[in-house]
CSV table of C-alpha atoms and ligand atoms in Angstrom, one decimal:
chain,number,residue,atom,x,y,z
Y,618,UNK,CA,6.1,-5.1,28.4
Y,619,UNK,CA,7.8,-1.7,26.8
Y,620,UNK,CA,10.6,-2.4,24.3
Y,621,UNK,CA,14.1,-2.1,26.2
Y,622,UNK,CA,15.8,0.4,23.7
Y,623,UNK,CA,19.4,0.6,25.2
Y,624,UNK,CA,19.5,-3.2,24.5
Y,625,UNK,CA,17.8,-2.9,20.9
Y,626,UNK,CA,20.1,-0.4,20.1
Y,627,UNK,CA,23.1,-2.1,21.4
Y,628,UNK,CA,22.4,-4.6,18.6
Y,629,UNK,CA,23.1,-2.0,15.9
Y,630,UNK,CA,26.9,-1.7,15.0
Y,631,UNK,CA,25.5,1.3,13.0
Y,632,UNK,CA,24.8,3.5,16.3
Y,633,UNK,CA,28.3,3.1,17.5
Y,634,UNK,CA,29.1,5.6,14.9
Y,635,UNK,CA,29.3,9.3,15.3
Y,636,UNK,CA,27.6,12.1,12.9
Y,637,UNK,CA,29.1,15.4,13.0
Y,638,UNK,CA,30.2,14.6,16.0
Y,639,UNK,CA,26.9,14.0,17.7
Y,640,UNK,CA,25.4,10.8,18.3
Y,641,UNK,CA,23.4,9.1,15.7
Y,642,UNK,CA,19.7,10.2,16.2
Y,643,UNK,CA,18.2,7.9,12.8
Y,644,UNK,CA,14.5,9.4,12.4
Y,645,UNK,CA,14.3,8.2,8.5
Y,646,UNK,CA,13.7,3.9,9.1
Y,647,UNK,CA,10.3,4.6,7.0
Y,648,UNK,CA,12.5,5.2,4.2
Y,649,UNK,CA,15.5,2.1,5.1
Y,650,UNK,CA,15.7,0.6,8.4
Y,651,UNK,CA,19.1,0.2,10.2
Y,652,UNK,CA,20.6,-3.8,10.1
Y,653,UNK,CA,21.1,-5.5,13.4
Y,654,UNK,CA,24.1,-7.8,13.5
Y,655,UNK,CA,21.8,-10.3,13.8
Y,656,UNK,CA,20.6,-9.6,10.1
Y,657,UNK,CA,24.6,-8.8,9.2
Y,658,UNK,CA,25.9,-12.9,10.2
Y,659,UNK,CA,22.7,-14.1,8.2
Y,660,UNK,CA,24.3,-12.9,5.2
Y,661,UNK,CA,28.1,-13.6,6.5
Y,662,UNK,CA,27.3,-16.8,7.1
Y,663,UNK,CA,25.9,-17.7,4.3
Y,664,UNK,CA,28.4,-15.8,2.1
Y,665,UNK,CA,31.3,-17.5,4.4
Y,666,UNK,CA,30.0,-21.0,4.8
Y,667,UNK,CA,27.3,-22.3,2.4
Y,668,UNK,CA,26.6,-20.0,-0.5
Y,669,UNK,CA,25.6,-22.1,-3.7
Y,670,UNK,CA,22.9,-21.1,-6.4
Y,671,UNK,CA,19.0,-21.8,-4.7
Y,672,UNK,CA,17.2,-24.3,-6.4
Y,673,UNK,CA,19.8,-26.6,-9.0
Y,674,UNK,CA,22.6,-27.9,-7.6
Y,675,UNK,CA,23.0,-31.5,-6.2
Y,676,UNK,CA,25.5,-31.2,-3.8
Y,677,UNK,CA,26.1,-29.5,0.2
Y,678,UNK,CA,26.7,-25.9,-0.4
Y,679,UNK,CA,23.4,-26.1,-2.7
Y,680,UNK,CA,21.4,-27.7,-0.3
Y,681,UNK,CA,22.7,-25.7,1.9
Y,682,UNK,CA,22.0,-22.4,0.5
Y,683,UNK,CA,18.8,-24.2,-0.9
Y,684,UNK,CA,17.3,-25.3,2.3
Y,685,UNK,CA,18.7,-21.5,4.0
Y,686,UNK,CA,16.3,-19.6,1.6
Y,687,UNK,CA,13.2,-21.7,1.6
Y,688,UNK,CA,13.7,-21.6,5.1
Y,689,UNK,CA,13.7,-18.0,5.1
Y,690,UNK,CA,10.9,-18.0,3.1
Y,691,UNK,CA,8.9,-20.4,5.9
Y,692,UNK,CA,9.4,-17.3,8.7
Y,693,UNK,CA,8.2,-15.1,6.4
Y,694,UNK,CA,5.0,-17.2,5.3
Y,695,UNK,CA,4.6,-17.2,9.4
Y,696,UNK,CA,5.3,-13.9,10.2
Y,697,UNK,CA,2.2,-12.9,7.9
Y,698,UNK,CA,0.4,-16.0,8.6
Y,699,UNK,CA,0.1,-16.8,4.9
Y,700,UNK,CA,-2.3,-19.8,4.6
Y,701,UNK,CA,0.4,-21.3,2.4
Y,702,UNK,CA,4.3,-20.6,2.5
Y,703,UNK,CA,4.2,-20.6,-1.9
Y,704,UNK,CA,1.6,-18.0,-1.0
Y,705,UNK,CA,4.8,-15.8,-0.2
Y,706,UNK,CA,7.2,-14.7,-3.7
Y,707,UNK,CA,10.4,-13.2,-2.8
Y,708,UNK,CA,11.2,-10.0,-5.1
Y,709,UNK,CA,13.5,-6.8,-5.4
Y,710,UNK,CA,11.3,-4.0,-3.4
Y,711,UNK,CA,7.9,-3.6,-2.4
Y,712,UNK,CA,7.6,-1.6,-6.1
Y,713,UNK,CA,8.7,-4.4,-7.8
Y,714,UNK,CA,5.4,-6.7,-6.1
Y,715,UNK,CA,3.1,-4.4,-6.6
Y,716,UNK,CA,4.1,-4.1,-10.7
Y,717,UNK,CA,4.0,-8.2,-11.0
Y,718,UNK,CA,0.3,-7.9,-10.1
Y,719,UNK,CA,-0.1,-4.4,-12.0
Y,720,UNK,CA,1.3,-6.6,-15.3
Y,721,UNK,CA,0.4,-10.1,-14.6
Y,722,UNK,CA,-2.8,-9.7,-13.2
Y,723,UNK,CA,-3.8,-6.1,-14.2
Y,724,UNK,CA,-2.9,-7.2,-18.3
Y,725,UNK,CA,-5.5,-9.7,-18.0
Y,726,UNK,CA,-8.4,-9.0,-16.0
Y,727,UNK,CA,-8.6,-5.0,-16.6
Y,728,UNK,CA,-9.8,-4.0,-19.3
Y,729,UNK,CA,-11.3,-0.7,-22.0
Y,730,UNK,CA,-14.2,0.5,-19.4
Y,731,UNK,CA,-12.7,-0.2,-15.8
Y,732,UNK,CA,-12.2,1.4,-13.1
Y,733,UNK,CA,-9.2,0.9,-10.7
Y,734,UNK,CA,-9.6,2.7,-7.6
Y,735,UNK,CA,-7.0,4.1,-5.2
Y,736,UNK,CA,-6.6,6.5,-2.6
Y,737,UNK,CA,-5.1,10.3,-2.7
Y,738,UNK,CA,-2.6,8.7,-0.2
Y,739,UNK,CA,-0.7,6.6,-1.7
Y,740,UNK,CA,3.4,6.1,-2.2
Y,741,UNK,CA,3.9,6.3,-6.2
Y,742,UNK,CA,4.9,2.7,-5.7
Y,743,UNK,CA,1.3,2.1,-5.2
Y,744,UNK,CA,0.1,5.0,-8.3
Y,745,UNK,CA,2.1,5.0,-10.8
Y,746,UNK,CA,2.1,0.9,-11.9
Y,747,UNK,CA,-2.1,1.6,-12.3
Y,748,UNK,CA,-1.9,5.0,-13.7
Y,749,UNK,CA,0.1,3.0,-16.4
Y,750,UNK,CA,-1.9,0.4,-16.6
Y,751,UNK,CA,-5.4,2.2,-16.5
Y,752,UNK,CA,-4.0,4.1,-19.5
Y,753,UNK,CA,-2.6,1.0,-21.3
Y,754,UNK,CA,-5.7,-0.6,-21.0
Y,755,UNK,CA,-8.1,2.4,-21.6
Y,756,UNK,CA,-9.8,1.8,-18.2
Y,757,UNK,CA,-10.5,4.6,-15.6
Y,758,UNK,CA,-8.2,5.8,-11.8
Y,759,UNK,CA,-10.4,7.0,-9.7
Y,760,UNK,CA,-9.2,8.1,-6.4
Y,761,UNK,CA,-10.7,7.8,-2.4
Y,762,UNK,CA,-10.4,11.3,-1.4
Y,763,UNK,CA,-8.3,12.2,1.3
Y,764,UNK,CA,-9.8,14.7,3.5
Y,765,UNK,CA,-7.8,18.0,5.7
Y,766,UNK,CA,-7.5,15.9,8.3
Y,767,UNK,CA,-5.5,13.1,6.5
Y,768,UNK,CA,-8.1,9.9,6.8
Y,769,UNK,CA,-9.5,8.3,4.0
Y,770,UNK,CA,-13.4,9.6,3.2
Y,771,UNK,CA,-15.1,6.5,3.4
Y,772,UNK,CA,-18.7,8.3,2.2
Y,773,UNK,CA,-16.8,8.7,-1.5
Y,774,UNK,CA,-16.5,4.9,-1.7
Y,775,UNK,CA,-19.4,3.3,-2.2
Y,776,UNK,CA,-20.0,5.8,-5.5
Y,777,UNK,CA,-17.0,4.2,-6.8
Y,778,UNK,CA,-17.6,1.3,-6.4
Y,779,UNK,CA,-21.8,0.9,-6.8
Y,780,UNK,CA,-21.6,0.1,-10.8
Y,781,UNK,CA,-19.7,-2.2,-10.4
Y,782,UNK,CA,-17.0,-1.5,-13.1
Y,783,UNK,CA,-14.4,-1.2,-10.5
Y,784,UNK,CA,-11.9,-4.7,-11.1
Y,785,UNK,CA,-9.3,-3.3,-8.7
Y,786,UNK,CA,-9.1,-1.4,-5.6
Y,787,UNK,CA,-5.2,-0.1,-4.4
Y,788,UNK,CA,-4.6,1.1,-0.4
Y,789,UNK,CA,-1.6,1.4,1.6
Y,790,UNK,CA,-2.1,0.2,5.2
Y,791,UNK,CA,0.0,3.1,6.2
Y,792,UNK,CA,1.0,6.5,4.8
Y,793,UNK,CA,4.6,7.1,4.7
Y,794,UNK,CA,4.2,10.4,4.5
Y,795,UNK,CA,0.2,11.4,7.1
Y,796,UNK,CA,1.2,7.8,9.1
Y,797,UNK,CA,-2.1,7.4,8.8
Y,798,UNK,CA,-3.9,4.1,9.2
Y,799,UNK,CA,-6.9,3.6,6.9
Y,800,UNK,CA,-9.4,1.1,7.5
Y,801,UNK,CA,-8.4,-1.3,5.1
Y,802,UNK,CA,-10.6,-4.3,6.0
Y,803,UNK,CA,-13.6,-1.9,5.5
Y,804,UNK,CA,-12.1,-0.8,2.4
Y,805,UNK,CA,-11.7,-4.3,1.5
Y,806,UNK,CA,-15.2,-5.5,2.6
Y,807,UNK,CA,-16.7,-3.2,0.3
Y,808,UNK,CA,-14.4,-3.6,-2.4
Y,809,UNK,CA,-15.2,-7.4,-2.2
Y,810,UNK,CA,-19.2,-7.2,-2.1
Y,811,UNK,CA,-18.5,-5.2,-5.3
Y,812,UNK,CA,-16.4,-7.9,-7.6
Y,813,UNK,CA,-13.3,-6.2,-6.9
Y,814,UNK,CA,-10.1,-7.4,-6.1
Y,815,UNK,CA,-8.0,-5.9,-3.2
Y,816,UNK,CA,-4.2,-5.2,-3.5
Y,817,UNK,CA,-2.8,-3.6,-0.5
Y,818,UNK,CA,0.7,-1.8,0.1
Y,819,UNK,CA,2.5,-3.3,3.5
Y,820,UNK,CA,5.2,-1.3,2.9
Y,821,UNK,CA,5.3,0.8,6.3
Y,822,UNK,CA,2.8,-1.4,7.9
Y,823,UNK,CA,4.3,-5.2,7.9
Y,824,UNK,CA,7.9,-3.8,9.4
Y,825,UNK,CA,5.9,-2.5,12.9
Y,826,UNK,CA,2.7,-4.3,13.3
Y,827,UNK,CA,1.2,-7.8,13.9
Y,828,UNK,CA,-0.2,-8.4,10.1
Y,829,UNK,CA,-2.2,-11.0,9.4
Y,830,UNK,CA,-3.2,-11.7,5.9
Y,831,UNK,CA,-5.7,-14.1,6.6
Y,832,UNK,CA,-8.1,-11.8,8.1
Y,833,UNK,CA,-7.1,-8.4,6.6
Y,834,UNK,CA,-8.9,-8.4,3.8
Y,835,UNK,CA,-6.0,-8.3,0.8
Y,836,UNK,CA,-6.0,-10.4,-2.3
Y,837,UNK,CA,-2.0,-9.1,-3.0
Y,838,UNK,CA,0.1,-7.7,-0.4
Y,839,UNK,CA,3.3,-6.2,-1.2
Y,840,UNK,CA,6.4,-5.1,1.6
Y,841,UNK,CA,9.8,-4.2,1.6
Y,842,UNK,CA,12.2,-6.0,3.6
Y,843,UNK,CA,14.7,-3.5,4.0
Y,844,UNK,CA,12.1,-1.3,6.2
Y,845,UNK,CA,11.8,-4.2,8.5
Y,846,UNK,CA,15.9,-4.5,9.2
Y,847,UNK,CA,16.2,-6.5,6.3
Y,848,UNK,CA,18.4,-6.2,3.1
Y,849,UNK,CA,17.5,-4.7,0.0
Y,850,UNK,CA,14.8,-7.3,-0.8
Y,851,UNK,CA,10.9,-7.1,-0.9
Y,852,UNK,CA,8.0,-9.8,-0.5
Y,853,UNK,CA,4.8,-10.2,-2.7
Y,854,UNK,CA,2.3,-12.0,-0.6
Y,855,UNK,CA,-1.1,-13.4,-3.0
Y,856,UNK,CA,-3.9,-15.4,-2.7
Y,857,UNK,CA,-2.8,-18.8,-4.1
Y,858,UNK,CA,-5.9,-19.3,-6.9
Y,859,UNK,CA,-5.5,-16.1,-8.1
Y,860,UNK,CA,-1.1,-16.8,-7.8
Y,861,UNK,CA,-1.9,-19.9,-9.8
Y,862,UNK,CA,-4.4,-18.7,-12.2
Y,863,UNK,CA,-2.0,-15.7,-13.6
Y,864,UNK,CA,0.8,-16.0,-16.0
Y,865,UNK,CA,4.2,-15.2,-14.9
Y,866,UNK,CA,5.2,-11.7,-15.0
Y,867,UNK,CA,9.5,-12.3,-15.8
Y,868,UNK,CA,10.6,-15.4,-18.0
Y,869,UNK,CA,13.5,-17.0,-17.9
Y,870,UNK,CA,15.4,-20.1,-15.4
Y,871,UNK,CA,13.7,-21.5,-12.3
Y,872,UNK,CA,9.8,-20.2,-13.7
Y,873,UNK,CA,9.6,-22.9,-16.1
Y,874,UNK,CA,8.9,-26.3,-16.0
Y,875,UNK,CA,9.9,-27.7,-19.0
Y,876,UNK,CA,10.8,-25.7,-22.2
Y,877,UNK,CA,10.7,-26.5,-25.8
Y,878,UNK,CA,11.8,-24.7,-28.8
Y,879,UNK,CA,8.4,-22.9,-29.7
Y,880,UNK,CA,7.1,-23.2,-26.2
Y,881,UNK,CA,7.3,-23.4,-22.5
Y,882,UNK,CA,5.1,-25.1,-18.9
Y,883,UNK,CA,5.6,-22.7,-16.1
Y,884,UNK,CA,6.9,-23.5,-12.8
Y,885,UNK,CA,3.9,-24.5,-9.4
Y,886,UNK,CA,4.3,-21.5,-7.0
Y,887,UNK,CA,6.1,-20.0,-5.4
Y,888,UNK,CA,8.6,-20.5,-8.8
Y,889,UNK,CA,6.5,-19.5,-11.3
Y,890,UNK,CA,7.1,-16.1,-10.1
Y,891,UNK,CA,11.1,-16.2,-9.4
Y,892,UNK,CA,12.7,-15.9,-12.6
Y,893,UNK,CA,16.6,-16.1,-12.9
Y,894,UNK,CA,18.6,-16.8,-9.6
Y,895,UNK,CA,17.3,-14.3,-6.8
Y,896,UNK,CA,18.5,-12.7,-3.7
Y,897,UNK,CA,20.1,-16.2,-1.6
Y,898,UNK,CA,21.5,-13.9,1.1
Y,899,UNK,CA,19.1,-11.0,0.7
Y,900,UNK,CA,16.5,-13.6,1.5
Y,901,UNK,CA,18.5,-15.7,4.2
Y,902,UNK,CA,18.7,-12.0,5.6
Y,903,UNK,CA,15.2,-11.3,5.9
Y,904,UNK,CA,15.0,-14.2,7.5
Y,905,UNK,CA,16.8,-13.5,10.6
Y,906,UNK,CA,14.9,-9.7,10.5
Y,907,UNK,CA,11.6,-11.3,11.1
Y,908,UNK,CA,13.3,-13.5,13.7
Y,909,UNK,CA,14.4,-10.4,15.6
Y,910,UNK,CA,11.4,-8.3,15.4
Y,911,UNK,CA,9.7,-11.6,16.6
Y,912,UNK,CA,11.9,-12.1,19.5
Y,913,UNK,CA,11.0,-8.2,20.0
Y,914,UNK,CA,7.3,-8.9,19.7
Y,915,UNK,CA,5.1,-7.2,16.9
Y,916,UNK,CA,2.5,-5.6,19.3
Y,917,UNK,CA,5.4,-4.4,21.8
Y,918,UNK,CA,6.9,-2.6,18.7
Y,919,UNK,CA,3.1,-1.5,17.6
Y,920,UNK,CA,2.5,0.2,21.0
Y,921,UNK,CA,6.1,1.5,21.4
Y,922,UNK,CA,5.5,3.8,18.2
Y,923,UNK,CA,2.2,4.8,19.5
Y,924,UNK,CA,3.6,5.8,22.5
Y,925,UNK,CA,6.8,8.0,21.0
Y,926,UNK,CA,4.8,9.3,18.3
Y,927,UNK,CA,2.3,10.8,21.1
Y,928,UNK,CA,5.0,12.3,22.7
Y,929,UNK,CA,6.4,14.0,19.7
Y,930,UNK,CA,3.1,15.7,18.5
Y,931,UNK,CA,3.0,17.0,22.3
Y,932,UNK,CA,6.9,18.6,21.9
Y,933,UNK,CA,7.0,19.3,18.3
Y,934,UNK,CA,3.9,21.8,19.5
Y,935,UNK,CA,6.3,23.7,20.5
Y,936,UNK,CA,8.3,25.0,17.8
Y,937,UNK,CA,6.4,28.3,16.4
Y,938,UNK,CA,5.3,27.4,13.0
Y,939,UNK,CA,5.9,24.3,12.8
Y,940,UNK,CA,2.7,22.0,10.9
Y,941,UNK,CA,2.5,18.7,11.4
Y,942,UNK,CA,0.1,16.7,8.3
Y,943,UNK,CA,-2.4,13.6,8.9
Y,944,UNK,CA,-4.1,12.9,12.1
Y,945,UNK,CA,-3.4,13.0,15.7
Y,946,UNK,CA,-1.6,10.3,17.3
Y,947,UNK,CA,-4.5,7.7,18.0
Y,948,UNK,CA,-4.9,7.3,13.8
Y,949,UNK,CA,-1.7,7.5,12.2
Y,950,UNK,CA,1.7,4.5,13.0
Y,951,UNK,CA,5.3,6.4,13.3
Y,952,UNK,CA,5.6,9.0,11.1
Y,953,UNK,CA,5.3,12.5,11.2
Y,954,UNK,CA,5.9,15.1,8.2
Y,955,UNK,CA,6.2,18.5,8.8
Y,956,UNK,CA,7.1,21.7,7.4
Y,957,UNK,CA,7.7,25.3,8.3
Y,958,UNK,CA,7.0,28.4,6.8
Y,959,UNK,CA,10.3,30.3,6.9
Y,960,UNK,CA,11.9,26.7,6.0
Y,961,UNK,CA,12.9,25.0,3.5
Y,962,UNK,CA,12.3,20.9,3.9
Y,963,UNK,CA,15.8,20.5,2.6
Y,964,UNK,CA,17.7,23.2,4.9
Y,965,UNK,CA,15.5,21.5,7.8
Y,966,UNK,CA,17.2,17.9,6.8
Y,967,UNK,CA,20.6,19.8,6.2
Y,968,UNK,CA,20.3,21.5,9.5
Y,969,UNK,CA,19.2,18.3,11.7
Y,970,UNK,CA,22.3,16.5,9.9
Y,971,UNK,CA,24.7,19.0,11.5
Y,972,UNK,CA,23.1,17.9,14.9
Y,973,UNK,CA,23.6,14.1,14.1
Y,974,UNK,CA,19.6,13.8,13.5
Y,975,UNK,CA,18.6,12.4,10.1
Y,976,UNK,CA,15.2,12.3,8.7
Y,977,UNK,CA,14.1,12.9,5.2
Y,978,UNK,CA,13.0,15.7,2.9
Y,979,UNK,CA,11.1,16.4,-0.3
Y,980,UNK,CA,8.0,14.5,-1.6
Y,981,UNK,CA,8.8,11.5,-0.5
Y,982,UNK,CA,7.7,9.3,-3.2
Y,983,UNK,CA,4.1,10.8,-3.5
Y,984,UNK,CA,3.7,14.3,-5.2
Y,985,UNK,CA,-0.2,13.9,-5.3
Y,986,UNK,CA,-0.6,13.5,-2.2
Y,987,UNK,CA,1.8,16.7,-1.0
Y,988,UNK,CA,-0.2,18.5,-3.7
Y,989,UNK,CA,-3.6,17.4,-1.8
Y,990,UNK,CA,-2.3,19.4,1.0
Y,991,UNK,CA,-0.9,22.5,-1.3
Y,992,UNK,CA,2.6,22.0,-0.4
Y,993,UNK,CA,5.2,21.1,-2.9
Y,994,UNK,CA,7.8,18.9,-0.1
Y,995,UNK,CA,7.9,18.5,3.4
Y,996,UNK,CA,10.3,17.4,6.5
Y,997,UNK,CA,9.8,13.7,7.8
Y,998,UNK,CA,10.8,12.4,11.1
Y,999,UNK,CA,10.3,8.3,11.8
Y,1000,UNK,CA,10.6,5.8,14.7
Y,1001,UNK,CA,11.2,2.8,15.1
Y,1002,UNK,CA,12.5,-0.1,17.3
Y,1003,UNK,CA,15.7,1.9,18.1
Y,1004,UNK,CA,13.8,5.3,18.7
Y,1005,UNK,CA,13.2,6.9,22.5
Y,1006,UNK,CA,11.5,9.7,23.8
Y,1007,UNK,CA,15.0,11.2,24.8
Y,1008,UNK,CA,15.7,11.0,20.5
Y,1009,UNK,CA,12.5,13.2,20.1
Y,1010,UNK,CA,13.9,15.9,22.5
Y,1011,UNK,CA,16.9,16.1,20.7
Y,1012,UNK,CA,15.2,16.5,17.5
Y,1013,UNK,CA,13.1,19.4,18.9
Y,1014,UNK,CA,16.0,21.2,19.9
Y,1015,UNK,CA,17.6,20.8,17.0
Y,1016,UNK,CA,14.7,22.6,15.3
Y,1017,UNK,CA,14.7,25.3,17.3
Y,1018,UNK,CA,18.2,25.9,15.8
Y,1019,UNK,CA,16.2,25.6,12.4
Y,1020,UNK,CA,14.6,28.4,13.7
Y,1021,UNK,CA,17.2,30.2,15.2
Y,1022,UNK,CA,18.9,30.1,11.7
Y,1023,UNK,CA,16.2,30.3,9.7
Y,1024,UNK,CA,13.9,32.8,11.5
Y,1025,UNK,CA,10.0,32.6,11.6
Y,1026,UNK,CA,7.1,32.7,9.3
W,1292,C6P,N1,8.9,4.2,0.8
W,1292,C6P,C1,10.0,6.4,2.0
W,1292,C6P,O1,11.1,6.9,2.4
W,1292,C6P,P1,10.0,-0.1,-2.0
W,1292,C6P,O2,11.3,0.9,-2.4
W,1292,C6P,O3,9.6,-0.5,-3.0
W,1292,C6P,O4,10.9,-1.1,-1.1
W,1292,C6P,O5,9.3,0.7,-1.2
W,1292,C6P,C2,8.2,1.4,-2.0
W,1292,C6P,C3,7.4,1.8,-1.1
W,1292,C6P,C4,6.1,1.3,-1.0
W,1292,C6P,N2,5.2,1.3,-0.6
W,1292,C6P,C5,5.3,2.9,0.9
W,1292,C6P,C6,3.8,2.9,1.9
W,1292,C6P,C7,6.4,3.2,0.9
W,1292,C6P,O6,6.3,4.0,1.2
W,1292,C6P,C8,7.2,2.8,0.0
W,1292,C6P,C9,8.7,3.4,0.2
W,1292,C6P,C10,10.1,5.0,1.3
W,1292,C6P,O7,8.7,6.7,2.7
W,1292,C6P,C11,11.3,4.9,0.6
W,1292,C6P,S1,10.2,6.1,-1.5
């Protein structure tokens, strides 16, 4: 079933406003998605009706808040088909989820002379933690190259794994710049066959397609609630055996079972990794976002974005001097990064904004990837459930204005 975009858009209060006198055309959901009324209401409801700290109080409000918080965790677990709800750890964002693994698993298991393998298309969140871990432990950091078309060069993988030194492979499920959907399951199979564990960055994938962590092949996967219509919160999913065997990441309240003056014992999963008061209303809001996306249907969302991205690539080809980074529509999700000969991406974004069109400009927290393509920055349009082909038409018209103002190469 195609998405009923006008009906979906009507659920998002922000689309009632105008920007610079124009209808809001929001093409920056890869950075953070807009919030439907259902999510805003869920957060308002907990603050106005059932707010208290969780896991601590023995009174009605505390019990209601705990129930709402743990209920949201269960929704997230079902959404990604986690085998066990205790495998779902609430964190601040995807970045914190990956750092948790780098600190808690990495410092125990990566030794001098080991190798960590990542890819050239990673966001800094799935690059810098591994780079710094490798430096600290005296390990090597190696990259799976990206081809000129923006695909992973799979032929380069076996030589990186064959000597058995690779202990961890980290890979994005979808690139936030190229839109590429790498064959992560194939990469994971190769990594596991060589004895390495696999960390997947699901920040751009979980909001846009059906993800089953039990079949994808990951040992850990991090993603962001705020990119899937939820509030500012993130999730780390990890296989239970691994999480159980890891030391905590942060220390303090709620993550302990008992504390003595000189020692402490850790709480069970998932609390061992949730030190301190968690983002209660945010997690509840994420639960509402999961319900909202589930009602629309993740397969329908993916099909909708494939359709829009194919149309957008066709239409963008009409703009003179515009080059698109990454593969064709069949091999990408709903993200298109581009650059134009005579126009700096920041100027492109400013002119588009004057027409009510929001795009991101810069290196999109993927500097080594831009270096790979020998450009300092790009402009990026990203699509979600509230975008349709009319939005693409507005973008193309606004880009015509960019050419008129800034000229051609
Ligand atoms: N990318 C973008 O505009 P956080 O901010 O921690 O929730 O997500 C980090 C992150 C990790 N991996 C990928 C693939 C991402 O795209 C992001 C966030 C945004 O592309 C903001 S920089």
